[in-house]
PDB file of C-alpha atoms in Angstrom:
ATOM      1  CA  PHE O   1      60.126 106.566 135.737  1.00  0.00           C
ATOM      2  CA  PHE O   2      58.249 107.158 132.449  1.00  0.00           C
ATOM      3  CA  PHE O   3      60.080 110.278 131.273  1.00  0.00           C
ATOM      4  CA  GLU O   4      63.491 108.601 131.314  1.00  0.00           C
ATOM      5  CA  ASN O   5      62.560 106.520 128.264  1.00  0.00           C
ATOM      6  CA  CYS O   6      60.922 109.137 126.046  1.00  0.00           C
ATOM      7  CA  ASP O   7      62.234 111.195 123.165  1.00  0.00           C
ATOM      8  CA  TRP O   8      62.661 114.783 124.385  1.00  0.00           C
ATOM      9  CA  PHE O   9      62.567 116.153 120.818  1.00  0.00           C
ATOM     10  CA  PRO O  10      60.043 114.052 118.862  1.00  0.00           C
ATOM     11  CA  THR O  11      59.625 114.737 115.153  1.00  0.00           C
ATOM     12  CA  LEU O  12      56.327 114.572 113.258  1.00  0.00           C
ATOM     13  CA  ASP O  13      56.136 112.521 110.094  1.00  0.00           C
ATOM     14  CA  LEU O  14      53.977 113.394 107.074  1.00  0.00           C
ATOM     15  CA  TYR O  15      50.987 111.331 108.264  1.00  0.00           C
ATOM     16  CA  ASP O  16      50.271 112.891 111.688  1.00  0.00           C
ATOM     17  CA  GLY O  17      52.407 110.321 113.467  1.00  0.00           C
ATOM     18  CA  TRP O  18      55.872 110.375 114.896  1.00  0.00           C
ATOM     19  CA  ILE O  19      59.120 109.303 113.234  1.00  0.00           C
ATOM     20  CA  GLY O  20      60.180 106.056 114.836  1.00  0.00           C
ATOM     21  CA  ASP O  21      56.727 104.974 116.011  1.00  0.00           C
ATOM     22  CA  ARG O  22      56.183 101.224 115.882  1.00  0.00           C
ATOM     23  CA  TYR O  23      59.936 100.510 115.912  1.00  0.00           C
ATOM     24  CA  PRO O  24      61.380  98.726 118.941  1.00  0.00           C
ATOM     25  CA  LEU O  25      63.743 100.595 121.200  1.00  0.00           C
ATOM     26  CA  CYS O  26      67.269  99.239 121.439  1.00  0.00           C
ATOM     27  CA  TYR O  27      66.756  97.922 124.940  1.00  0.00           C
ATOM     28  CA  ASP O  28      63.562  96.116 123.808  1.00  0.00           C
ATOM     29  CA  LEU O  29      65.484  93.918 121.380  1.00  0.00           C
ATOM     30  CA  PRO O  30      66.294  90.350 122.404  1.00  0.00           C
ATOM     31  CA  SER O  31      69.774  89.512 123.583  1.00  0.00           C
ATOM     32  CA  ARG O  32      72.145  88.615 120.723  1.00  0.00           C
ATOM     33  CA  ALA O  33      69.565  89.427 118.043  1.00  0.00           C
ATOM     34  CA  PHE O  34      72.356  89.168 115.456  1.00  0.00           C
ATOM     35  CA  LEU O  35      72.297  85.385 115.958  1.00  0.00           C
ATOM     36  CA  ARG O  36      68.533  85.007 115.607  1.00  0.00           C
ATOM     37  CA  LYS O  37      66.506  83.824 112.642  1.00  0.00           C
ATOM     38  CA  ARG O  38      66.071  86.552 109.960  1.00  0.00           C
ATOM     39  CA  ALA O  39      69.153  88.511 111.075  1.00  0.00           C
ATOM     40  CA  ALA O  40      70.646  90.136 107.972  1.00  0.00           C
ATOM     41  CA  PHE O  41      74.266  90.788 107.038  1.00  0.00           C
ATOM     42  CA  LYS O  42      75.693  92.761 104.109  1.00  0.00           C
ATOM     43  CA  LEU O  43      79.194  92.282 102.760  1.00  0.00           C
ATOM     44  CA  LEU O  44      81.340  95.405 103.117  1.00  0.00           C
ATOM     45  CA  GLY O  45      84.400  93.909 101.469  1.00  0.00           C
ATOM     46  CA  GLY O  46      87.724  95.273 102.680  1.00  0.00           C
ATOM     47  CA  THR O  47      86.393  98.250 104.614  1.00  0.00           C
ATOM     48  CA  SER O  48      85.390  98.105 108.257  1.00  0.00           C
ATOM     49  CA  SER O  49      83.265 101.260 107.990  1.00  0.00           C
ATOM     50  CA  GLY O  50      79.576 100.459 108.181  1.00  0.00           C
ATOM     51  CA  ARG O  51      77.166 101.893 105.628  1.00  0.00           C
ATOM     52  CA  TYR O  52      73.995 101.635 107.699  1.00  0.00           C
ATOM     53  CA  HIS O  53      75.360 102.662 111.105  1.00  0.00           C
ATOM     54  CA  TYR O  54      77.122 105.912 111.856  1.00  0.00           C
ATOM     55  CA  GLU O  55      80.793 105.543 112.660  1.00  0.00           C
ATOM     56  CA  LYS O  56      83.462 108.208 112.844  1.00  0.00           C
ATOM     57  CA  SER O  57      85.521 108.281 109.654  1.00  0.00           C
ATOM     58  CA  SER O  58      88.657 108.364 111.797  1.00  0.00           C
ATOM     59  CA  TRP O  59      87.900 104.807 112.971  1.00  0.00           C
ATOM     60  CA  GLU O  60      88.611 103.350 109.514  1.00  0.00           C
ATOM     61  CA  GLY O  61      92.029 101.724 109.624  1.00  0.00           C
ATOM     62  CA  ASP O  62      92.616 102.820 113.235  1.00  0.00           C
ATOM     63  CA  GLU O  63      94.294  99.890 114.973  1.00  0.00           C
ATOM     64  CA  THR O  64      93.286 101.161 118.434  1.00  0.00           C
ATOM     65  CA  VAL O  65      89.583 100.624 117.618  1.00  0.00           C
ATOM     66  CA  LYS O  66      88.530  97.127 118.670  1.00  0.00           C
ATOM     67  CA  ARG O  67      87.180  94.933 115.885  1.00  0.00           C
ATOM     68  CA  PHE O  68      84.766  92.063 116.360  1.00  0.00           C
ATOM     69  CA  VAL O  69      86.466  89.025 114.815  1.00  0.00           C
ATOM     70  CA  LEU O  70      84.674  85.695 114.437  1.00  0.00           C
ATOM     71  CA  ASN O  71      86.271  82.373 115.367  1.00  0.00           C
ATOM     72  CA  SER O  72      86.586  80.494 112.072  1.00  0.00           C
ATOM     73  CA  ASP O  73      86.915  77.095 113.792  1.00  0.00           C
ATOM     74  CA  HIS O  74      83.764  77.042 115.936  1.00  0.00           C
ATOM     75  CA  SER O  75      81.435  79.922 115.032  1.00  0.00           C
ATOM     76  CA  GLN O  76      78.142  79.009 113.389  1.00  0.00           C
ATOM     77  CA  LEU O  77      77.825  82.638 112.258  1.00  0.00           C
ATOM     78  CA  TYR O  78      81.194  82.402 110.532  1.00  0.00           C
ATOM     79  CA  ASN O  79      80.053  79.249 108.718  1.00  0.00           C
ATOM     80  CA  LYS O  80      76.865  81.001 107.498  1.00  0.00           C
ATOM     81  CA  LEU O  81      78.748  84.084 106.274  1.00  0.00           C
ATOM     82  CA  CYS O  82      81.510  82.006 104.689  1.00  0.00           C
ATOM     83  CA  ASP O  83      79.086  79.838 102.678  1.00  0.00           C
ATOM     84  CA  SER O  84      81.922  77.483 101.754  1.00  0.00           C
ATOM     85  CA  ASP O  85      81.977  75.339  98.639  1.00  0.00           C
ATOM     86  CA  ILE O  86      81.312  71.674  99.471  1.00  0.00           C
ATOM     87  CA  LEU O  87      84.134  70.362  97.258  1.00  0.00           C
ATOM     88  CA  THR O  88      86.920  72.896  97.802  1.00  0.00           C
ATOM     89  CA  GLY O  89      85.999  74.339 101.196  1.00  0.00           C
ATOM     90  CA  THR O  90      86.738  77.896 100.046  1.00  0.00           C
ATOM     91  CA  CYS O  91      84.448  80.690 101.190  1.00  0.00           C
ATOM     92  CA  SER O  92      82.244  82.444  98.639  1.00  0.00           C
ATOM     93  CA  TRP O  93      81.389  85.471 100.893  1.00  0.00           C
ATOM     94  CA  PRO O  94      77.863  86.198  99.572  1.00  0.00           C
ATOM     95  CA  ASN O  95      76.821  89.861  99.295  1.00  0.00           C
ATOM     96  CA  ASN O  96      73.715  89.358 101.470  1.00  0.00           C
ATOM     97  CA  THR O  97      73.099  86.731 104.101  1.00  0.00           C
ATOM     98  CA  ILE O  98      69.885  86.220 106.070  1.00  0.00           C
ATOM     99  CA  LEU O  99      69.953  83.623 108.825  1.00  0.00           C
ATOM    100  CA  ASP O 100      67.351  80.921 108.329  1.00  0.00           C
ATOM    101  CA  ASP O 101      67.653  79.554 111.898  1.00  0.00           C
ATOM    102  CA  ASP O 102      68.766  80.732 115.324  1.00  0.00           C
ATOM    103  CA  LEU O 103      72.479  80.148 115.888  1.00  0.00           C
ATOM    104  CA  GLU O 104      74.398  79.235 119.021  1.00  0.00           C
ATOM    105  CA  CYS O 105      76.928  81.773 120.249  1.00  0.00           C
ATOM    106  CA  CYS O 106      80.636  80.950 120.394  1.00  0.00           C
ATOM    107  CA  SER O 107      83.333  82.639 122.559  1.00  0.00           C
ATOM    108  CA  VAL O 108      83.220  86.436 121.967  1.00  0.00           C
ATOM    109  CA  GLU O 109      79.733  86.222 120.440  1.00  0.00           C
ATOM    110  CA  CYS O 110      78.416  85.192 123.870  1.00  0.00           C
ATOM    111  CA  ARG O 111      79.861  88.306 125.539  1.00  0.00           C
ATOM    112  CA  VAL O 112      78.034  90.964 123.486  1.00  0.00           C
ATOM    113  CA  ASP O 113      74.394  91.889 122.950  1.00  0.00           C
ATOM    114  CA  THR O 114      74.752  93.453 119.511  1.00  0.00           C
ATOM    115  CA  ILE O 115      77.314  94.125 116.813  1.00  0.00           C
ATOM    116  CA  ARG O 116      77.697  96.582 113.963  1.00  0.00           C
ATOM    117  CA  VAL O 117      80.517  95.295 111.810  1.00  0.00           C
ATOM    118  CA  VAL O 118      82.130  91.882 112.084  1.00  0.00           C
ATOM    119  CA  GLN O 119      85.411  90.718 110.567  1.00  0.00           C
ATOM    120  CA  VAL O 120      85.228  87.179 109.214  1.00  0.00           C
ATOM    121  CA  ALA O 121      88.665  86.987 107.589  1.00  0.00           C
ATOM    122  CA  PRO O 122      91.583  89.363 107.006  1.00  0.00           C
ATOM    123  CA  GLY O 123      90.160  92.098 104.781  1.00  0.00           C
ATOM    124  CA  VAL O 124      86.583  90.718 104.779  1.00  0.00           C
ATOM    125  CA  PHE O 125      83.902  92.537 106.795  1.00  0.00           C
ATOM    126  CA  TYR O 126      80.130  92.176 107.145  1.00  0.00           C
ATOM    127  CA  GLU O 127      77.676  94.672 108.571  1.00  0.00           C
ATOM    128  CA  TYR O 128      74.785  93.482 110.710  1.00  0.00           C
ATOM    129  CA  ILE O 129      71.506  95.096 109.574  1.00  0.00           C
ATOM    130  CA  ARG O 130      69.096  95.309 112.469  1.00  0.00           C
ATOM    131  CA  ARG O 131      65.503  94.597 111.363  1.00  0.00           C
TER     132      ARG O 131
END
């Protein structure tokens, strides 16, 4: 039914349009968009609190909140975010990462449609920026 998918309290913008027009709805996004070409990730450092998504402040450091942790052995996403040095193999953890190709999912990545914050190593978190 049409009315199930509409905004019950739409807000006008400054140009006689509506805020949010021309942006896809969450359920219109492709499955696992975080693994698709042009997906963007920002380094959060040691905090698991996202900057671009709302999360309760009480979740920070709460061990009962489930964290999305990448598999460092098999995950293509982990390899992109790590950006390891060819000679030493140590990760450089770039501040911004944009995927240049679609990636294959691995283990837990295959069981979710979207993510907010992902842990790539102990104390290293990235936030997925939906575009």
